[in-house]
Amino acid sequence: MNNTVVVASSIGAIGMAILAMFVRMKAAKKPATARKIILPPVFMSTGALMFIEPMFRVTLLEFLEAMAVGLVFSLLLIKTSNFEIRNNEIYLKRSRAFVFILFGLLVIRIILKLVLSTTIDFGELSGMFFILAFSMIVPWRIAMFLQFRRFQAKLTNVKS
């Protein structure tokens, strides 16, 4: 793969990580809602349209590998995403570990991209990284939603 493409996409990934960090910090200042938890993976799912184009399609083995890595990465995000009740509302707790984990995952992703780009076609690699990201975000958001619902139940019991 062209080194320029690898560098440009890595810079893009760094930018997205920084954006995600700021969005997360801003979100912690406002009460959480089910909508805010559920919508990001729904919006991201539109990216699966990339697989209409044959160059982005992956083999079953590549799909399973990307999904497995995404599921492992999701465990780190699940562990660092917790809620708390403040002023009778549910807030996402700030976690310093989240920032380090996010950047750690980014470094791992960039290393994987550099290594795999020598043997896997750019389109397939792009498809694999989409699958990895989606497989990471969906379980994370499901876990967040379930935890959010438990906090809602606690809040309802307190108000009753």
CSV table of N, CA and C in Angstrom, one decimal:
chain,number,residue,atom,x,y,z
A,1,MET,N,0.9,-1.2,0.0
A,1,MET,CA,0.0,0.0,0.0
A,1,MET,C,0.9,1.2,0.0
A,2,ASN,N,0.4,2.3,-0.6
A,2,ASN,CA,1.1,3.5,-0.7
A,2,ASN,C,1.3,4.1,0.8
A,3,ASN,N,2.6,4.4,1.1
A,3,ASN,CA,2.8,4.9,2.4
A,3,ASN,C,2.1,6.2,2.7
A,4,THR,N,1.8,7.0,1.7
A,4,THR,CA,1.1,8.3,1.9
A,4,THR,C,-0.3,8.0,2.4
A,5,VAL,N,-0.9,7.0,1.9
A,5,VAL,CA,-2.3,6.6,2.3
A,5,VAL,C,-2.3,6.2,3.7
A,6,VAL,N,-1.3,5.3,4.1
A,6,VAL,CA,-1.2,4.9,5.5
A,6,VAL,C,-1.0,6.0,6.4
A,7,VAL,N,-0.1,6.9,6.1
A,7,VAL,CA,0.2,8.1,7.0
A,7,VAL,C,-1.1,9.0,7.0
A,8,ALA,N,-1.7,9.3,5.9
A,8,ALA,CA,-2.9,10.1,5.9
A,8,ALA,C,-4.0,9.5,6.7
A,9,SER,N,-4.2,8.2,6.6
A,9,SER,CA,-5.3,7.6,7.3
A,9,SER,C,-5.0,7.5,8.8
A,10,SER,N,-3.7,7.4,9.2
A,10,SER,CA,-3.3,7.4,10.6
A,10,SER,C,-3.5,8.7,11.2
A,11,ILE,N,-3.2,9.8,10.4
A,11,ILE,CA,-3.4,11.1,10.9
A,11,ILE,C,-4.9,11.4,11.1
A,12,GLY,N,-5.7,10.9,10.2
A,12,GLY,CA,-7.2,10.9,10.4
A,12,GLY,C,-7.6,10.2,11.6
A,13,ALA,N,-7.1,9.0,11.9
A,13,ALA,CA,-7.4,8.3,13.1
A,13,ALA,C,-7.1,9.0,14.3
A,14,ILE,N,-5.9,9.7,14.3
A,14,ILE,CA,-5.5,10.5,15.5
A,14,ILE,C,-6.5,11.6,15.7
A,15,GLY,N,-6.9,12.3,14.6
A,15,GLY,CA,-7.9,13.4,14.7
A,15,GLY,C,-9.2,12.9,15.3
A,16,MET,N,-9.6,11.7,14.8
A,16,MET,CA,-10.9,11.1,15.3
A,16,MET,C,-10.8,10.8,16.8
A,17,ALA,N,-9.6,10.3,17.2
A,17,ALA,CA,-9.5,10.0,18.7
A,17,ALA,C,-9.5,11.2,19.5
A,18,ILE,N,-8.9,12.3,19.0
A,18,ILE,CA,-8.9,13.5,19.8
A,18,ILE,C,-10.3,14.1,19.8
A,19,LEU,N,-11.1,14.0,18.7
A,19,LEU,CA,-12.5,14.4,18.7
A,19,LEU,C,-13.3,13.6,19.7
A,20,ALA,N,-13.1,12.3,19.7
A,20,ALA,CA,-13.8,11.4,20.6
A,20,ALA,C,-13.6,11.7,22.0
A,21,MET,N,-12.3,12.1,22.3
A,21,MET,CA,-12.0,12.5,23.7
A,21,MET,C,-12.7,13.7,24.1
A,22,PHE,N,-12.8,14.7,23.2
A,22,PHE,CA,-13.5,16.0,23.6
A,22,PHE,C,-15.0,15.8,23.6
A,23,VAL,N,-15.5,14.9,22.8
A,23,VAL,CA,-17.0,14.6,22.8
A,23,VAL,C,-17.3,14.0,24.1
A,24,ARG,N,-16.5,13.0,24.5
A,24,ARG,CA,-16.7,12.3,25.8
A,24,ARG,C,-16.6,13.2,27.0
A,25,MET,N,-15.6,14.2,27.0
A,25,MET,CA,-15.5,15.1,28.1
A,25,MET,C,-16.7,16.0,28.2
A,26,LYS,N,-17.2,16.5,27.0
A,26,LYS,CA,-18.4,17.3,26.9
A,26,LYS,C,-19.6,16.6,27.4
A,27,ALA,N,-19.7,15.3,27.0
A,27,ALA,CA,-20.9,14.5,27.3
A,27,ALA,C,-21.0,14.3,28.8
A,28,ALA,N,-19.9,14.2,29.5
A,28,ALA,CA,-19.9,14.0,30.9
A,28,ALA,C,-20.4,15.2,31.7
A,29,LYS,N,-20.5,16.3,31.1
A,29,LYS,CA,-21.1,17.5,31.7
A,29,LYS,C,-22.6,17.6,31.6
A,30,LYS,N,-23.2,16.8,30.8
A,30,LYS,CA,-24.7,16.7,30.6
A,30,LYS,C,-25.2,15.4,31.0
A,31,PRO,N,-26.5,15.3,31.5
A,31,PRO,CA,-27.1,14.0,31.8
A,31,PRO,C,-27.1,13.1,30.6
A,32,ALA,N,-26.9,11.8,30.9
A,32,ALA,CA,-26.9,10.8,29.9
A,32,ALA,C,-28.4,10.5,29.5
A,33,THR,N,-28.6,10.1,28.3
A,33,THR,CA,-29.9,9.6,27.8
A,33,THR,C,-29.7,8.4,27.0
A,34,ALA,N,-30.8,7.6,27.0
A,34,ALA,CA,-30.7,6.3,26.2
A,34,ALA,C,-30.4,6.7,24.7
A,35,ARG,N,-30.9,7.7,24.2
A,35,ARG,CA,-30.7,8.2,22.8
A,35,ARG,C,-29.3,8.4,22.6
A,36,LYS,N,-28.6,9.1,23.5
A,36,LYS,CA,-27.2,9.5,23.3
A,36,LYS,C,-26.3,8.2,23.3
A,37,ILE,N,-26.8,7.2,24.0
A,37,ILE,CA,-26.0,5.9,24.0
A,37,ILE,C,-26.2,5.1,22.8
A,38,ILE,N,-27.4,5.0,22.3
A,38,ILE,CA,-27.8,4.1,21.2
A,38,ILE,C,-27.5,4.7,19.8
A,39,LEU,N,-27.6,6.0,19.6
A,39,LEU,CA,-27.5,6.6,18.3
A,39,LEU,C,-26.1,6.4,17.7
A,40,PRO,N,-25.0,6.6,18.4
A,40,PRO,CA,-23.7,6.5,17.7
A,40,PRO,C,-23.5,5.2,16.9
A,41,PRO,N,-23.8,4.0,17.4
A,41,PRO,CA,-23.6,2.8,16.6
A,41,PRO,C,-24.6,2.7,15.4
A,42,VAL,N,-25.8,3.3,15.6
A,42,VAL,CA,-26.8,3.3,14.6
A,42,VAL,C,-26.3,4.2,13.4
A,43,PHE,N,-25.7,5.4,13.7
A,43,PHE,CA,-25.2,6.2,12.7
A,43,PHE,C,-24.0,5.6,12.0
A,44,MET,N,-23.1,4.9,12.8
A,44,MET,CA,-21.9,4.3,12.3
A,44,MET,C,-22.3,3.1,11.4
A,45,SER,N,-23.4,2.5,11.6
A,45,SER,CA,-23.8,1.3,10.8
A,45,SER,C,-24.0,1.7,9.3
A,46,THR,N,-24.2,3.0,9.0
A,46,THR,CA,-24.3,3.4,7.6
A,46,THR,C,-23.0,3.1,6.9
A,47,GLY,N,-21.9,3.1,7.6
A,47,GLY,CA,-20.6,2.9,7.0
A,47,GLY,C,-20.5,1.5,6.4
A,48,ALA,N,-21.4,0.6,6.8
A,48,ALA,CA,-21.4,-0.8,6.2
A,48,ALA,C,-21.7,-0.7,4.7
A,49,LEU,N,-22.3,0.4,4.3
A,49,LEU,CA,-22.6,0.5,2.8
A,49,LEU,C,-21.3,0.4,2.0
A,50,MET,N,-20.1,0.6,2.6
A,50,MET,CA,-18.9,0.5,1.9
A,50,MET,C,-18.7,-0.9,1.3
A,51,PHE,N,-19.3,-1.9,1.9
A,51,PHE,CA,-19.2,-3.2,1.4
A,51,PHE,C,-20.0,-3.5,0.1
A,52,ILE,N,-20.7,-2.5,-0.4
A,52,ILE,CA,-21.3,-2.6,-1.7
A,52,ILE,C,-20.3,-2.6,-2.7
A,53,GLU,N,-19.2,-1.8,-2.5
A,53,GLU,CA,-18.1,-1.8,-3.4
A,53,GLU,C,-17.2,-3.0,-3.2
A,54,PRO,N,-16.9,-3.8,-4.2
A,54,PRO,CA,-16.2,-5.0,-4.1
A,54,PRO,C,-14.8,-4.8,-3.4
A,55,MET,N,-14.1,-3.7,-3.7
A,55,MET,CA,-12.8,-3.6,-3.1
A,55,MET,C,-12.7,-3.6,-1.6
A,56,PHE,N,-13.8,-3.3,-0.9
A,56,PHE,CA,-13.8,-3.3,0.5
A,56,PHE,C,-14.3,-4.6,1.2
A,57,ARG,N,-14.7,-5.5,0.4
A,57,ARG,CA,-15.2,-6.8,0.9
A,57,ARG,C,-14.0,-7.6,1.4
A,58,VAL,N,-14.4,-8.4,2.5
A,58,VAL,CA,-13.4,-9.2,3.2
A,58,VAL,C,-13.8,-10.7,3.2
A,59,THR,N,-12.8,-11.5,3.4
A,59,THR,CA,-13.1,-13.0,3.5
A,59,THR,C,-13.8,-13.2,4.9
A,60,LEU,N,-14.3,-14.4,5.0
A,60,LEU,CA,-14.9,-14.8,6.3
A,60,LEU,C,-13.9,-14.8,7.4
A,61,LEU,N,-12.7,-15.3,7.1
A,61,LEU,CA,-11.6,-15.3,8.1
A,61,LEU,C,-11.2,-13.9,8.6
A,62,GLU,N,-11.1,-13.0,7.6
A,62,GLU,CA,-10.8,-11.6,7.9
A,62,GLU,C,-11.9,-10.9,8.7
A,63,PHE,N,-13.1,-11.2,8.4
A,63,PHE,CA,-14.3,-10.7,9.1
A,63,PHE,C,-14.2,-11.2,10.6
A,64,LEU,N,-14.0,-12.5,10.8
A,64,LEU,CA,-13.9,-13.1,12.1
A,64,LEU,C,-12.7,-12.5,12.9
A,65,GLU,N,-11.6,-12.3,12.3
A,65,GLU,CA,-10.4,-11.8,13.0
A,65,GLU,C,-10.7,-10.4,13.4
A,66,ALA,N,-11.2,-9.5,12.5
A,66,ALA,CA,-11.5,-8.1,12.9
A,66,ALA,C,-12.6,-8.0,14.0
A,67,MET,N,-13.6,-8.9,13.9
A,67,MET,CA,-14.6,-8.9,14.9
A,67,MET,C,-14.1,-9.3,16.3
A,68,ALA,N,-13.2,-10.3,16.3
A,68,ALA,CA,-12.6,-10.8,17.5
A,68,ALA,C,-11.8,-9.7,18.2
A,69,VAL,N,-11.0,-9.0,17.4
A,69,VAL,CA,-10.2,-7.9,18.0
A,69,VAL,C,-11.0,-6.8,18.5
A,70,GLY,N,-12.1,-6.5,17.7
A,70,GLY,CA,-13.0,-5.5,18.2
A,70,GLY,C,-13.7,-5.8,19.5
A,71,LEU,N,-14.1,-7.1,19.6
A,71,LEU,CA,-14.7,-7.5,20.9
A,71,LEU,C,-13.8,-7.4,22.1
A,72,VAL,N,-12.5,-7.8,21.8
A,72,VAL,CA,-11.5,-7.7,22.9
A,72,VAL,C,-11.3,-6.2,23.3
A,73,PHE,N,-11.2,-5.4,22.3
A,73,PHE,CA,-11.0,-3.9,22.6
A,73,PHE,C,-12.2,-3.4,23.3
A,74,SER,N,-13.4,-3.9,23.0
A,74,SER,CA,-14.6,-3.3,23.6
A,74,SER,C,-14.6,-3.6,25.1
A,75,LEU,N,-14.0,-4.6,25.6
A,75,LEU,CA,-13.9,-4.9,27.0
A,75,LEU,C,-13.2,-3.8,27.8
A,76,LEU,N,-12.2,-3.2,27.2
A,76,LEU,CA,-11.5,-2.1,27.8
A,76,LEU,C,-12.4,-0.9,27.9
A,77,LEU,N,-13.1,-0.6,26.9
A,77,LEU,CA,-14.1,0.5,26.9
A,77,LEU,C,-15.2,0.3,27.9
A,78,ILE,N,-15.7,-0.9,28.0
A,78,ILE,CA,-16.8,-1.3,28.9
A,78,ILE,C,-16.3,-1.0,30.3
A,79,LYS,N,-15.1,-1.5,30.6
A,79,LYS,CA,-14.6,-1.4,32.0
A,79,LYS,C,-14.4,0.1,32.4
A,80,THR,N,-14.2,1.0,31.5
A,80,THR,CA,-13.9,2.4,31.8
A,80,THR,C,-15.1,3.3,31.6
A,81,SER,N,-16.3,2.7,31.3
A,81,SER,CA,-17.5,3.5,31.2
A,81,SER,C,-18.4,3.2,32.3
A,82,ASN,N,-18.6,4.2,33.2
A,82,ASN,CA,-19.5,4.0,34.3
A,82,ASN,C,-20.3,5.2,34.5
A,83,PHE,N,-21.5,5.1,35.1
A,83,PHE,CA,-22.4,6.1,35.4
A,83,PHE,C,-22.5,6.4,36.8
A,84,GLU,N,-23.0,7.6,37.1
A,84,GLU,CA,-23.2,8.0,38.5
A,84,GLU,C,-24.5,8.9,38.5
A,85,ILE,N,-25.1,8.9,39.7
A,85,ILE,CA,-26.3,9.8,39.9
A,85,ILE,C,-25.9,11.0,40.6
A,86,ARG,N,-26.2,12.2,39.9
A,86,ARG,CA,-26.0,13.5,40.5
A,86,ARG,C,-27.2,14.3,40.3
A,87,ASN,N,-27.6,15.0,41.3
A,87,ASN,CA,-28.8,15.9,41.2
A,87,ASN,C,-30.0,15.2,40.6
A,88,ASN,N,-30.2,13.9,41.0
A,88,ASN,CA,-31.4,13.1,40.5
A,88,ASN,C,-31.3,12.9,39.0
A,89,GLU,N,-30.1,12.9,38.4
A,89,GLU,CA,-29.9,12.6,37.0
A,89,GLU,C,-28.7,11.7,36.8
A,90,ILE,N,-28.7,11.0,35.7
A,90,ILE,CA,-27.6,10.0,35.4
A,90,ILE,C,-26.5,10.7,34.6
A,91,TYR,N,-25.3,10.6,35.0
A,91,TYR,CA,-24.2,11.2,34.3
A,91,TYR,C,-23.1,10.1,34.0
A,92,LEU,N,-22.4,10.3,32.9
A,92,LEU,CA,-21.3,9.4,32.6
A,92,LEU,C,-20.1,9.9,33.5
A,93,LYS,N,-19.5,9.0,34.2
A,93,LYS,CA,-18.4,9.3,35.1
A,93,LYS,C,-17.1,9.6,34.2
A,94,ARG,N,-16.4,10.6,34.6
A,94,ARG,CA,-15.1,10.9,33.9
A,94,ARG,C,-14.1,9.8,34.3
A,95,SER,N,-13.3,9.4,33.4
A,95,SER,CA,-12.3,8.3,33.7
A,95,SER,C,-11.0,8.7,33.0
A,96,ARG,N,-10.0,8.9,33.8
A,96,ARG,CA,-8.7,9.2,33.2
A,96,ARG,C,-8.2,8.0,32.4
A,97,ALA,N,-8.5,6.8,32.8
A,97,ALA,CA,-8.1,5.6,32.1
A,97,ALA,C,-8.7,5.6,30.7
A,98,PHE,N,-9.9,6.2,30.5
A,98,PHE,CA,-10.5,6.1,29.2
A,98,PHE,C,-9.6,6.8,28.1
A,99,VAL,N,-9.0,7.9,28.5
A,99,VAL,CA,-8.1,8.7,27.5
A,99,VAL,C,-6.9,7.8,27.2
A,100,PHE,N,-6.3,7.2,28.2
A,100,PHE,CA,-5.1,6.3,28.0
A,100,PHE,C,-5.5,5.1,27.1
A,101,ILE,N,-6.6,4.5,27.4
A,101,ILE,CA,-7.1,3.4,26.7
A,101,ILE,C,-7.4,3.7,25.2
A,102,LEU,N,-8.0,4.9,25.1
A,102,LEU,CA,-8.4,5.3,23.7
A,102,LEU,C,-7.1,5.5,22.9
A,103,PHE,N,-6.1,6.2,23.5
A,103,PHE,CA,-4.9,6.4,22.7
A,103,PHE,C,-4.1,5.1,22.6
A,104,GLY,N,-4.1,4.2,23.6
A,104,GLY,CA,-3.5,2.9,23.5
A,104,GLY,C,-4.1,2.1,22.3
A,105,LEU,N,-5.4,2.1,22.2
A,105,LEU,CA,-6.1,1.4,21.1
A,105,LEU,C,-5.7,2.0,19.8
A,106,LEU,N,-5.6,3.3,19.8
A,106,LEU,CA,-5.2,4.0,18.5
A,106,LEU,C,-3.8,3.6,18.1
A,107,VAL,N,-2.8,3.6,19.1
A,107,VAL,CA,-1.5,3.1,18.7
A,107,VAL,C,-1.4,1.7,18.2
A,108,ILE,N,-2.2,0.8,18.9
A,108,ILE,CA,-2.3,-0.6,18.4
A,108,ILE,C,-2.9,-0.6,17.0
A,109,ARG,N,-3.9,0.2,16.8
A,109,ARG,CA,-4.5,0.2,15.4
A,109,ARG,C,-3.6,0.7,14.4
A,110,ILE,N,-2.8,1.7,14.7
A,110,ILE,CA,-1.8,2.2,13.7
A,110,ILE,C,-0.7,1.2,13.4
A,111,ILE,N,-0.3,0.5,14.5
A,111,ILE,CA,0.8,-0.5,14.3
A,111,ILE,C,0.2,-1.6,13.4
A,112,LEU,N,-1.0,-2.1,13.8
A,112,LEU,CA,-1.7,-3.1,13.0
A,112,LEU,C,-1.8,-2.7,11.5
A,113,LYS,N,-2.2,-1.5,11.3
A,113,LYS,CA,-2.3,-1.0,9.9
A,113,LYS,C,-1.0,-1.0,9.2
A,114,LEU,N,0.1,-0.5,9.8
A,114,LEU,CA,1.4,-0.5,9.2
A,114,LEU,C,1.8,-1.9,8.9
A,115,VAL,N,1.6,-2.9,9.8
A,115,VAL,CA,2.1,-4.3,9.6
A,115,VAL,C,1.2,-4.9,8.5
A,116,LEU,N,-0.1,-4.8,8.6
A,116,LEU,CA,-1.0,-5.5,7.7
A,116,LEU,C,-1.1,-4.9,6.3
A,117,SER,N,-0.7,-3.6,6.2
A,117,SER,CA,-0.8,-3.0,4.9
A,117,SER,C,0.2,-3.5,3.9
A,118,THR,N,1.2,-4.3,4.4
A,118,THR,CA,2.2,-4.9,3.5
A,118,THR,C,1.6,-6.1,2.9
A,119,THR,N,0.6,-6.8,3.5
A,119,THR,CA,0.1,-8.0,3.0
A,119,THR,C,-1.4,-8.0,2.6
A,120,ILE,N,-2.1,-7.0,3.1
A,120,ILE,CA,-3.6,-7.0,2.8
A,120,ILE,C,-3.9,-5.8,2.0
A,121,ASP,N,-4.7,-5.9,1.0
A,121,ASP,CA,-5.1,-4.8,0.1
A,121,ASP,C,-5.7,-3.7,0.9
A,122,PHE,N,-5.5,-2.5,0.4
A,122,PHE,CA,-6.0,-1.3,1.1
A,122,PHE,C,-7.6,-1.4,1.3
A,123,GLY,N,-8.3,-1.8,0.3
A,123,GLY,CA,-9.8,-1.9,0.5
A,123,GLY,C,-10.2,-2.9,1.5
A,124,GLU,N,-9.6,-4.1,1.4
A,124,GLU,CA,-9.9,-5.1,2.4
A,124,GLU,C,-9.5,-4.6,3.8
A,125,LEU,N,-8.4,-4.0,4.0
A,125,LEU,CA,-7.9,-3.5,5.2
A,125,LEU,C,-8.9,-2.5,5.8
A,126,SER,N,-9.3,-1.6,4.9
A,126,SER,CA,-10.3,-0.6,5.3
A,126,SER,C,-11.6,-1.3,5.8
A,127,GLY,N,-12.1,-2.3,5.1
A,127,GLY,CA,-13.2,-3.0,5.6
A,127,GLY,C,-13.0,-3.7,6.9
A,128,MET,N,-11.8,-4.3,7.1
A,128,MET,CA,-11.5,-5.0,8.3
A,128,MET,C,-11.5,-4.0,9.5
A,129,PHE,N,-10.9,-2.8,9.3
A,129,PHE,CA,-10.9,-1.8,10.4
A,129,PHE,C,-12.3,-1.2,10.7
A,130,PHE,N,-13.2,-1.2,9.7
A,130,PHE,CA,-14.6,-0.8,9.9
A,130,PHE,C,-15.2,-1.9,10.8
A,131,ILE,N,-15.0,-3.1,10.5
A,131,ILE,CA,-15.6,-4.2,11.2
A,131,ILE,C,-15.1,-4.2,12.7
A,132,LEU,N,-13.8,-4.0,12.8
A,132,LEU,CA,-13.1,-3.9,14.1
A,132,LEU,C,-13.8,-2.8,14.9
A,133,ALA,N,-13.9,-1.6,14.4
A,133,ALA,CA,-14.5,-0.5,15.1
A,133,ALA,C,-15.9,-0.8,15.5
A,134,PHE,N,-16.7,-1.3,14.5
A,134,PHE,CA,-18.1,-1.5,14.8
A,134,PHE,C,-18.3,-2.6,15.8
A,135,SER,N,-17.4,-3.7,15.8
A,135,SER,CA,-17.5,-4.7,16.7
A,135,SER,C,-17.0,-4.3,18.1
A,136,MET,N,-16.3,-3.2,18.2
A,136,MET,CA,-15.9,-2.6,19.4
A,136,MET,C,-17.0,-1.7,20.0
A,137,ILE,N,-17.6,-0.9,19.2
A,137,ILE,CA,-18.6,0.1,19.6
A,137,ILE,C,-19.9,-0.5,20.0
A,138,VAL,N,-20.4,-1.5,19.3
A,138,VAL,CA,-21.7,-2.1,19.6
A,138,VAL,C,-21.8,-2.7,20.9
A,139,PRO,N,-20.9,-3.7,21.3
A,139,PRO,CA,-20.9,-4.2,22.7
A,139,PRO,C,-20.7,-3.2,23.8
A,140,TRP,N,-19.8,-2.2,23.5
A,140,TRP,CA,-19.6,-1.2,24.5
A,140,TRP,C,-20.9,-0.4,24.7
A,141,ARG,N,-21.6,0.0,23.7
A,141,ARG,CA,-22.8,0.8,23.8
A,141,ARG,C,-23.9,0.0,24.4
A,142,ILE,N,-24.0,-1.3,24.1
A,142,ILE,CA,-25.0,-2.2,24.7
A,142,ILE,C,-24.8,-2.3,26.2
A,143,ALA,N,-23.5,-2.5,26.6
A,143,ALA,CA,-23.2,-2.5,28.0
A,143,ALA,C,-23.5,-1.2,28.7
A,144,MET,N,-23.2,-0.1,28.0
A,144,MET,CA,-23.5,1.2,28.6
A,144,MET,C,-25.0,1.4,28.8
A,145,PHE,N,-25.8,0.9,27.7
A,145,PHE,CA,-27.2,1.1,27.8
A,145,PHE,C,-27.8,0.2,28.9
A,146,LEU,N,-27.3,-1.0,29.1
A,146,LEU,CA,-27.8,-1.8,30.2
A,146,LEU,C,-27.5,-1.2,31.6
A,147,GLN,N,-26.3,-0.7,31.7
A,147,GLN,CA,-25.9,0.0,32.9
A,147,GLN,C,-26.8,1.2,33.2
A,148,PHE,N,-27.0,2.0,32.1
A,148,PHE,CA,-27.9,3.2,32.2
A,148,PHE,C,-29.3,2.8,32.7
A,149,ARG,N,-29.8,1.7,32.1
A,149,ARG,CA,-31.2,1.2,32.5
A,149,ARG,C,-31.2,0.9,34.0
A,150,ARG,N,-30.1,0.2,34.5
A,150,ARG,CA,-30.1,-0.1,35.9
A,150,ARG,C,-30.1,1.2,36.8
A,151,PHE,N,-29.4,2.2,36.3
A,151,PHE,CA,-29.3,3.4,37.1
A,151,PHE,C,-30.7,4.1,37.0
A,152,GLN,N,-31.4,4.0,35.9
A,152,GLN,CA,-32.7,4.6,35.7
A,152,GLN,C,-33.7,3.9,36.7
A,153,ALA,N,-33.5,2.6,36.9
A,153,ALA,CA,-34.4,1.8,37.8
A,153,ALA,C,-34.1,2.3,39.2
A,154,LYS,N,-32.8,2.5,39.6
A,154,LYS,CA,-32.5,3.0,40.9
A,154,LYS,C,-33.1,4.3,41.2
A,155,LEU,N,-33.0,5.2,40.2
A,155,LEU,CA,-33.5,6.5,40.3
A,155,LEU,C,-35.0,6.5,40.4
A,156,THR,N,-35.7,5.7,39.7
A,156,THR,CA,-37.1,5.6,39.8
A,156,THR,C,-37.5,5.1,41.2
A,157,ASN,N,-36.8,4.1,41.7
A,157,ASN,CA,-37.1,3.5,43.1
A,157,ASN,C,-36.8,4.6,44.1
A,158,VAL,N,-35.8,5.4,44.0
A,158,VAL,CA,-35.6,6.5,44.9
A,158,VAL,C,-36.7,7.5,44.9
A,159,LYS,N,-37.2,7.9,43.7
A,159,LYS,CA,-38.2,8.9,43.6
A,159,LYS,C,-39.6,8.3,44.1
A,160,SER,N,-39.8,7.0,44.1
A,160,SER,CA,-41.1,6.4,44.5
A,160,SER,C,-41.2,6.4,46.0
